[in-house]
CSV table of C-alpha atoms in Angstrom, one decimal:
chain,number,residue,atom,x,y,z
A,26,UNK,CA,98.2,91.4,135.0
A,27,UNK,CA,99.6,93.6,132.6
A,28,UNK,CA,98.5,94.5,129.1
A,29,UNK,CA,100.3,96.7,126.3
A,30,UNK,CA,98.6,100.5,125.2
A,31,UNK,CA,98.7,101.5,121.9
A,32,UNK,CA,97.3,104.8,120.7
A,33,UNK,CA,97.1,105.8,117.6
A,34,UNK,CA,95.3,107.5,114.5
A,35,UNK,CA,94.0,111.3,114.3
A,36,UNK,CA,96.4,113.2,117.1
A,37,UNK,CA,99.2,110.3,118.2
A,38,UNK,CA,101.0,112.5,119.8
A,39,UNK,CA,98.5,111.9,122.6
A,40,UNK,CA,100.4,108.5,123.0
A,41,UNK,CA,103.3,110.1,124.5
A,42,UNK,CA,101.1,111.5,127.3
A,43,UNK,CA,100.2,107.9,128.0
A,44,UNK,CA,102.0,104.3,129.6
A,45,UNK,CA,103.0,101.6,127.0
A,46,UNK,CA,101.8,99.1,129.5
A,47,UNK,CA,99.0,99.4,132.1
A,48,UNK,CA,99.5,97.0,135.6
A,49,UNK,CA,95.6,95.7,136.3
A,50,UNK,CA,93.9,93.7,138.7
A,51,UNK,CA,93.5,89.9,137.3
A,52,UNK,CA,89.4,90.9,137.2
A,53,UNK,CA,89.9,94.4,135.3
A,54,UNK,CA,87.8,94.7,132.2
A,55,UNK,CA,88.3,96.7,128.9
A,56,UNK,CA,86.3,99.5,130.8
A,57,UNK,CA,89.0,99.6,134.1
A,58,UNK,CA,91.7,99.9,131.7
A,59,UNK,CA,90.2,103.0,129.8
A,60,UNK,CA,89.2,104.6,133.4
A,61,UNK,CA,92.6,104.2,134.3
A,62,UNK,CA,94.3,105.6,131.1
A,63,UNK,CA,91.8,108.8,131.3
A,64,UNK,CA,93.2,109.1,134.7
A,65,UNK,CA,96.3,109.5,133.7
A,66,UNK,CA,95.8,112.2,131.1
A,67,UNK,CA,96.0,115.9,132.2
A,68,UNK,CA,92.7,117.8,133.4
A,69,UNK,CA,92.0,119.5,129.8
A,70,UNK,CA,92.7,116.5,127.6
A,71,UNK,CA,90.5,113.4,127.0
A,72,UNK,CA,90.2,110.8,124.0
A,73,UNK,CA,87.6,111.3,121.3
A,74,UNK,CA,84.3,110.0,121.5
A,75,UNK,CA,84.7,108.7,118.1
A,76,UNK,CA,87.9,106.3,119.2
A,77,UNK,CA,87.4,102.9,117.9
A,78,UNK,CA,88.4,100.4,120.6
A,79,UNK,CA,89.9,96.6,119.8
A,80,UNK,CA,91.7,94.7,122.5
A,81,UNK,CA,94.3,92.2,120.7
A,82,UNK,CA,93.0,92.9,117.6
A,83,UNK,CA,89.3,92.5,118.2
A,84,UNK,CA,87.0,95.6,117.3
A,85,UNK,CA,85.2,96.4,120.4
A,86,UNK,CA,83.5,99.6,119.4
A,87,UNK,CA,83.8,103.5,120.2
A,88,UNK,CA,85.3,104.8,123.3
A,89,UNK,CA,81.4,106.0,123.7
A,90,UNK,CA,79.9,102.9,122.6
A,91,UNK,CA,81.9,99.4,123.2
A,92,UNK,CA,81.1,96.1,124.4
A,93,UNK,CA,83.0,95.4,127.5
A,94,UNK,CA,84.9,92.4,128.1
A,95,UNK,CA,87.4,90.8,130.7
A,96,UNK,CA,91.0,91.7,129.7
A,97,UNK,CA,93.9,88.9,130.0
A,98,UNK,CA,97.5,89.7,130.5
A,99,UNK,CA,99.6,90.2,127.6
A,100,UNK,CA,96.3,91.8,126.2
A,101,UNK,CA,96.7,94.7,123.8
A,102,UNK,CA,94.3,97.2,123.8
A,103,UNK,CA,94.3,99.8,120.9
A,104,UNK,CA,93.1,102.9,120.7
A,105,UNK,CA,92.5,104.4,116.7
A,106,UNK,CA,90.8,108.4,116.7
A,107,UNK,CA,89.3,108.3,113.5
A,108,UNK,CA,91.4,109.7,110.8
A,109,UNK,CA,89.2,111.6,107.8
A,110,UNK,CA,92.0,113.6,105.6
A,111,UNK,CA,92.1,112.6,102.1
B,2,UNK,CA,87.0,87.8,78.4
B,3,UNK,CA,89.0,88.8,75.2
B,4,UNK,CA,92.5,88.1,75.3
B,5,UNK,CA,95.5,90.7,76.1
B,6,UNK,CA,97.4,91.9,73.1
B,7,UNK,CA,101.2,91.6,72.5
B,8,UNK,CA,102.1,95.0,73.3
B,9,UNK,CA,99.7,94.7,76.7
B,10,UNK,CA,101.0,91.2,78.0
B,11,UNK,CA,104.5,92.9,77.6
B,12,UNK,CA,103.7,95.9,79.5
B,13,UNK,CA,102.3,93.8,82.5
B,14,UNK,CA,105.1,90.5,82.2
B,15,UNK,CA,106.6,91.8,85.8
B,16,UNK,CA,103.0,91.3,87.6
B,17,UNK,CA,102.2,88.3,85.9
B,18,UNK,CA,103.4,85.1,87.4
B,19,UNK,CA,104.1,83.5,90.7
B,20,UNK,CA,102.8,85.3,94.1
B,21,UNK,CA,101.6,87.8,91.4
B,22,UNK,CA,98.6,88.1,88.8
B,23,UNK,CA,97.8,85.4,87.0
B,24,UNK,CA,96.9,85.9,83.8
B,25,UNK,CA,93.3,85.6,83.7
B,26,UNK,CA,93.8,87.7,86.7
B,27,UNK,CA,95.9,90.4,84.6
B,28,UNK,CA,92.6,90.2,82.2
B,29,UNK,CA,89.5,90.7,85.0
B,30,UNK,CA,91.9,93.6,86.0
B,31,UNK,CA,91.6,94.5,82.2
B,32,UNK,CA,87.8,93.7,82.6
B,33,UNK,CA,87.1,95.6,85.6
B,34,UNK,CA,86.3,99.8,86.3
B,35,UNK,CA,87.6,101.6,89.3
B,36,UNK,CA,85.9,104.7,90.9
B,37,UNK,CA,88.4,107.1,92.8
B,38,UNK,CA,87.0,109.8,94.6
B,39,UNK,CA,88.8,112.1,95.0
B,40,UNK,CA,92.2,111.6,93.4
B,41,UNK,CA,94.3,114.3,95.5
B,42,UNK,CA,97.4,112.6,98.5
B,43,UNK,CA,95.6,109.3,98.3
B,44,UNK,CA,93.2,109.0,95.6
B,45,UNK,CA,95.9,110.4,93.0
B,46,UNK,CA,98.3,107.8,93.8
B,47,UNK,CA,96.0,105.1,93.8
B,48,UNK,CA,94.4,106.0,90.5
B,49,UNK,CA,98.5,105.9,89.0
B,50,UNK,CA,98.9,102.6,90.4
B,51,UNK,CA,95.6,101.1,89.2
B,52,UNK,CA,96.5,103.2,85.9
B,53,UNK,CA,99.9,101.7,85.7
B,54,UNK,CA,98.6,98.3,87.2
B,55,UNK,CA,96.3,97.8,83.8
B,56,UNK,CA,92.7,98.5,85.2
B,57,UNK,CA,90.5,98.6,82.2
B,58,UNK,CA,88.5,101.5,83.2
B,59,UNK,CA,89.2,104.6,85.6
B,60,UNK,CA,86.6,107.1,86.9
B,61,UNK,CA,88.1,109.8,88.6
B,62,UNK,CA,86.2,112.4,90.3
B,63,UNK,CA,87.7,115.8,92.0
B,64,UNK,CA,86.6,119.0,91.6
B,65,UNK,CA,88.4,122.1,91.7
B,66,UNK,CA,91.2,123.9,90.6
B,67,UNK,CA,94.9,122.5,91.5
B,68,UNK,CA,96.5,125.5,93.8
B,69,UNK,CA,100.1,125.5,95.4
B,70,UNK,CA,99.4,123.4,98.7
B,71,UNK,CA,98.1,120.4,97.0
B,72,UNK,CA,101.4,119.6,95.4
B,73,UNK,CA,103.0,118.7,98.6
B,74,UNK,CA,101.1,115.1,98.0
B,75,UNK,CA,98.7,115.5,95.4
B,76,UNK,CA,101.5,113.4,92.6
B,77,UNK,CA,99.5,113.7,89.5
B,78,UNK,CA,99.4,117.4,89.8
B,79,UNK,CA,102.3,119.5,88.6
B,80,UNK,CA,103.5,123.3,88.4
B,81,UNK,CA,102.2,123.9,85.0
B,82,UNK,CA,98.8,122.5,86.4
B,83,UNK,CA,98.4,125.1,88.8
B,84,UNK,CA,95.2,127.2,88.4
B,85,UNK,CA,93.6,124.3,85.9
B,86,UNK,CA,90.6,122.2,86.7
B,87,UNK,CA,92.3,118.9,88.7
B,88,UNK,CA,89.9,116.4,87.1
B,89,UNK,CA,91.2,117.4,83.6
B,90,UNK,CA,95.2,117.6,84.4
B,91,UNK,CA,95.4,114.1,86.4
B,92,UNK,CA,93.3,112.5,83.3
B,93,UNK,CA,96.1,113.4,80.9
B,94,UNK,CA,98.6,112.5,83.6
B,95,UNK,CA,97.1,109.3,83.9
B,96,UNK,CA,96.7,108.4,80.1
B,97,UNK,CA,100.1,109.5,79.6
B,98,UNK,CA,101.3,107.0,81.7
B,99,UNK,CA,99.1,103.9,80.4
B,100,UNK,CA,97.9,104.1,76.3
B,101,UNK,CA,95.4,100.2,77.4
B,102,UNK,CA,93.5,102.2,80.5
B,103,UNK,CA,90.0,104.6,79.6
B,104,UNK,CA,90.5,107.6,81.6
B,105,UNK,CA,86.5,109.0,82.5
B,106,UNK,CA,87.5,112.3,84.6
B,107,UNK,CA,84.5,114.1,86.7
B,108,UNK,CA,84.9,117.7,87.8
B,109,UNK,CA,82.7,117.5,90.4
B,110,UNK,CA,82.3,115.1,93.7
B,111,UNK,CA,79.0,113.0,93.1
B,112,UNK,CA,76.0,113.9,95.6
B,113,UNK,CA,74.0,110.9,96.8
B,114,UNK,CA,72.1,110.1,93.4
B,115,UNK,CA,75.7,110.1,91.5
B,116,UNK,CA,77.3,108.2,93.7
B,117,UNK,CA,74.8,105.5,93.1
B,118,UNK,CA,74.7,105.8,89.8
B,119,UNK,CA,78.9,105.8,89.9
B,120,UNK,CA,78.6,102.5,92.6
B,121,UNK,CA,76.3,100.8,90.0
B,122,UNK,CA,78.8,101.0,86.9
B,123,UNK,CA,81.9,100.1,88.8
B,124,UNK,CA,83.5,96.9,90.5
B,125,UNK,CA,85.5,98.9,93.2
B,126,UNK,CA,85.2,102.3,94.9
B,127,UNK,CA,88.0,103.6,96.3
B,128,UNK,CA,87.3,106.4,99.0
B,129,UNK,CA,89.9,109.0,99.0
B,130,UNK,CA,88.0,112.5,100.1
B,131,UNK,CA,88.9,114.8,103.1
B,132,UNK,CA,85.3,114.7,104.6
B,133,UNK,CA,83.0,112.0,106.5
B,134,UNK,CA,80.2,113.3,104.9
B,135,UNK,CA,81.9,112.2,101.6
B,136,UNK,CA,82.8,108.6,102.8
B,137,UNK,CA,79.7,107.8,104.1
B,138,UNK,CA,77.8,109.1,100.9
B,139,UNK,CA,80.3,106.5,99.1
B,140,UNK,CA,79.5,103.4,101.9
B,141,UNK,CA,76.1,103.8,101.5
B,142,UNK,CA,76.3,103.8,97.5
B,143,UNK,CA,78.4,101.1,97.9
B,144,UNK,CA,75.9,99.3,100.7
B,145,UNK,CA,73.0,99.5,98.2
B,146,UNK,CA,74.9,98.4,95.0
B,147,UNK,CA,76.9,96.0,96.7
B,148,UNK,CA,80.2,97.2,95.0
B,149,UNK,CA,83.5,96.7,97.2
B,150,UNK,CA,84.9,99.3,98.9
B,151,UNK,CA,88.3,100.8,100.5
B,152,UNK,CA,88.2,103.7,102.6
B,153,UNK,CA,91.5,105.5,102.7
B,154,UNK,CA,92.3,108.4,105.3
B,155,UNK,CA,95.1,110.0,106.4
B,156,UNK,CA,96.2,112.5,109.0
B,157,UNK,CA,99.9,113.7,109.5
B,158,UNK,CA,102.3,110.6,109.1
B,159,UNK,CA,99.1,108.2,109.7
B,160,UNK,CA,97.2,106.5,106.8
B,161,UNK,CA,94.4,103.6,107.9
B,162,UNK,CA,92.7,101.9,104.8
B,163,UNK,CA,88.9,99.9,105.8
B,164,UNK,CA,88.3,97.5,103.5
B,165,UNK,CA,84.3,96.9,103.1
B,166,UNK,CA,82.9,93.5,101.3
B,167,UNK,CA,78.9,95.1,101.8
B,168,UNK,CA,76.4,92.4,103.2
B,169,UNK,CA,79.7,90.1,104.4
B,170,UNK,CA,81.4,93.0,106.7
B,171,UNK,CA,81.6,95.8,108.7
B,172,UNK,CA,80.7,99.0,106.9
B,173,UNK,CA,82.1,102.2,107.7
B,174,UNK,CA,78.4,103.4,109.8
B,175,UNK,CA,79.1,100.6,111.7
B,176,UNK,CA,82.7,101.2,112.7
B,177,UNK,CA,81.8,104.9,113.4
B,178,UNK,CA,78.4,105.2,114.4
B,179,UNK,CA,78.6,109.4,115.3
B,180,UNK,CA,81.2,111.4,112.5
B,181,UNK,CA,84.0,112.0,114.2
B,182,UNK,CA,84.8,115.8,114.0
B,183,UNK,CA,85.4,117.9,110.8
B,184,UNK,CA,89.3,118.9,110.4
B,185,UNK,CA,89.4,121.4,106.9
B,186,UNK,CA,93.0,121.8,107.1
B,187,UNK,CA,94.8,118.8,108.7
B,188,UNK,CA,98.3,118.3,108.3
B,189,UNK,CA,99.8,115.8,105.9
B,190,UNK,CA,102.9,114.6,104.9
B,191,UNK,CA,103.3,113.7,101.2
B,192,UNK,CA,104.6,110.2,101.8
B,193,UNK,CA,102.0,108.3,104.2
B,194,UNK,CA,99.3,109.8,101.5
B,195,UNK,CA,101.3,107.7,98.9
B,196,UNK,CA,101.9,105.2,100.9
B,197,UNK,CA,98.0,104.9,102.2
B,198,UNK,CA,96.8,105.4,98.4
B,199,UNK,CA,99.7,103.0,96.9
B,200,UNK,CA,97.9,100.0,99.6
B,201,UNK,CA,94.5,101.2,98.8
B,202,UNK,CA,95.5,100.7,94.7
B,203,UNK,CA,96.9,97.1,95.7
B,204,UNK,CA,93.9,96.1,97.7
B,205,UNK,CA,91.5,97.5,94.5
B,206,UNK,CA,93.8,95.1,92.6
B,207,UNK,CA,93.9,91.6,94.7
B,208,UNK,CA,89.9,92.5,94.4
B,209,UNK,CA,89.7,92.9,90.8
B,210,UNK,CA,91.8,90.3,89.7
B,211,UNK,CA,91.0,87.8,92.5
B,212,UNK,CA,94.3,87.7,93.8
B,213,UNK,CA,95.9,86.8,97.2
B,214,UNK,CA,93.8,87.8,100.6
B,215,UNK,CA,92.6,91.1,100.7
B,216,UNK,CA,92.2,93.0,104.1
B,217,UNK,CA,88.2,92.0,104.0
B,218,UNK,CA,86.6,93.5,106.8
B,219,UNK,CA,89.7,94.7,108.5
B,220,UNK,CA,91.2,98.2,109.5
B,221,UNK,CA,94.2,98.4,109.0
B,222,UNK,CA,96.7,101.4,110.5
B,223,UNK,CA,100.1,102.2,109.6
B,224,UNK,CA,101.6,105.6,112.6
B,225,UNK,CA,104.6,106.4,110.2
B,226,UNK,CA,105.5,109.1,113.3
B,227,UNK,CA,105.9,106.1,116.2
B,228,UNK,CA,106.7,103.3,112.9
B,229,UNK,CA,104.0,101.0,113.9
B,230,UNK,CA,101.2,98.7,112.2
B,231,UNK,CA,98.1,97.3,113.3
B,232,UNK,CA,95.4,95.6,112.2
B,233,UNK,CA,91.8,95.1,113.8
B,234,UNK,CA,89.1,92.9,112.9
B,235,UNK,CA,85.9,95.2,112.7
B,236,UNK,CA,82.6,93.6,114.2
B,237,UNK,CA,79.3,94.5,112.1
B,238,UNK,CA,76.8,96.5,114.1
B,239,UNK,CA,73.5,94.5,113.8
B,240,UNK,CA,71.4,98.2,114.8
B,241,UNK,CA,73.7,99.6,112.1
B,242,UNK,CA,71.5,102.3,109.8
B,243,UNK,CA,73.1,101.5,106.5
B,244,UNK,CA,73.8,97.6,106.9
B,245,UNK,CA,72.2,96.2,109.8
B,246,UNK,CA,69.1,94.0,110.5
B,247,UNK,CA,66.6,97.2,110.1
B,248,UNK,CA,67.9,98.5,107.2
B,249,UNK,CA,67.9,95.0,105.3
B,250,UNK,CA,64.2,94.8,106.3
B,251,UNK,CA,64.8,91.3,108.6
């Protein structure tokens, strides 16, 4: 299956260092898919802690702390790094 | 609710109508007090578009003195407001721009006990400050009081606005369970913290007035730098410490 990335928030310009689109197996989870985009980030950079998670607009949690469900293709999981400026 | 005057229903006739206010919407607006803290990128233009909107009552709280930096975004400050208290200068900017709206300025940003006190005497809090710690202080006022609450942050050509209805939604301890990291100088562009505080103003105002849907329990993100929106539906977290089963003693 595949299922659209967006990242967004505190930092975007991480999102060019990542796909638009990840290819999964049918059974992957929320939790294969964020393996899989840490993979693809170089050695000295990895998302925040603190990223709140939603997979087609569902709030799943922090990138520390999320439930896990079974993704579907066409899914789009979004990543937000919190954003405090005011 | 005592009726608008002449000179009032004239000044509002564009909002009043159709996919608008109503008018007994127009007067809970009339009847209703907004807190924005602090009124700098976001919070100022927020508190000019509540101002301009016809809000009876604004509190605006920032302390400080205006310097050169803030008036890349910060739209009710000015050149000949540089070195002068902010709280003082965007009051008389505000009243200037609406004679019907009470303009309460605070130099300072409230601890925990003000805050309260703030949450208790308003319909709406509007969360405009550069720091976590700040927010949170202003959830959990607004957790206790049960007084609405929009959260706006920015960062660089990114605003997000949470929109908190306490006891019915999400709160912000629930959507971030650790503070993220501390940032003193992050950049900012002028026009996403107008943008973020313009959307936080029109949220306070569907609220107030009891107008149209407002973005209840909802995040929602607008990346000016890759021209994209989202919104997510946040979950409530029933071990939350501020709104959760414990702290509601169930």
């Amino acid at each position: 299956m595949k299922i659209q990335v967006i990242y967004t928030g505190r930092g975007y310009q991480l999102a060019e260092l990542l796909p638009d689109e990840l290819e999964l197996d049918d059974a992957a989870g929320v939790g294969d898919a964020l393996r899989l985009l840490a993979k693809r980030l170089p050695a000295d950079v990895r998302l925040p802690d603190t990223c709140l998670i939603s997979v087609s607009g569902q709030h799943l949690g922090t990138l520390a702390q999320h439930n896990s469900v079974r993704l579907r293709d066409g899914d789009e999981l979004t990543l937000i790094a919190p954003v405090a400026g005011g | 609710m005592p009726d608008l005057t002449p000179d009032e229903l004239e000044r509002y006739s564009r909002q009043i109508g159709p996919g608008v206010l109503s008018l007994d919407g127009q007067q809970r607006l009339r009847c209703s007090t907004a807190l924005v803290t602090r009124a700098g990128g976001m919070g100022g233009p927020a508190a000019l578009m509540l101002a301009m909107a016809g809000v009876g009552r604004l509190i605006v709280a920032h302390g400080g003195h205006l310097i050169s930096p803030d008036l890349n975004r910060q739209v009710l400050g000015s050149e000949q407001g540089l070195g002068k208290p902010r709280a003082a200068e965007f009051a008389a900017y505000l009243r200037g721009m609406n004679r019907f709206v009470q303009v309460e300025p605070l130099d300072y940003e409230p601890d925990d006990d003000q805050a309260l006190e703030l949450a208790a005497r308003c319909d709406v809090i509007l969360s405009c400050p550069p720091t976590f710690e700040e927010r949170l202080r202003l959830n959990r006022a607004a957790v206790i009081t049960g007084t609405p609450l929009i959260d706006a942050a920015q960062w660089g050509m990114t605003g997000t606005l949470i929109v908190v209805r306490p006891g019915e939604t999400a709160c912000l301890e629930c959507v971030y369970p650790a503070p993220p990291p501390f940032e003193e100088l992050f950049p900012v562009v002028g026009a996403i913290s107008s943008a973020t505080g313009s959307l936080a103003a029109l949220e306070a105002i569907k609220i107030l007035s009891q107008t149209g849907r407002p973005l209840w329990g909802r995040m929602f993100t607008y990346d000016g730098y890759h021209g994209r929106a989202t919104a997510v539906q946040l979950q409530r977290r029933p071990q939350c410490p501020r709104c959760g089963a414990a702290a509601r003693g169930a």
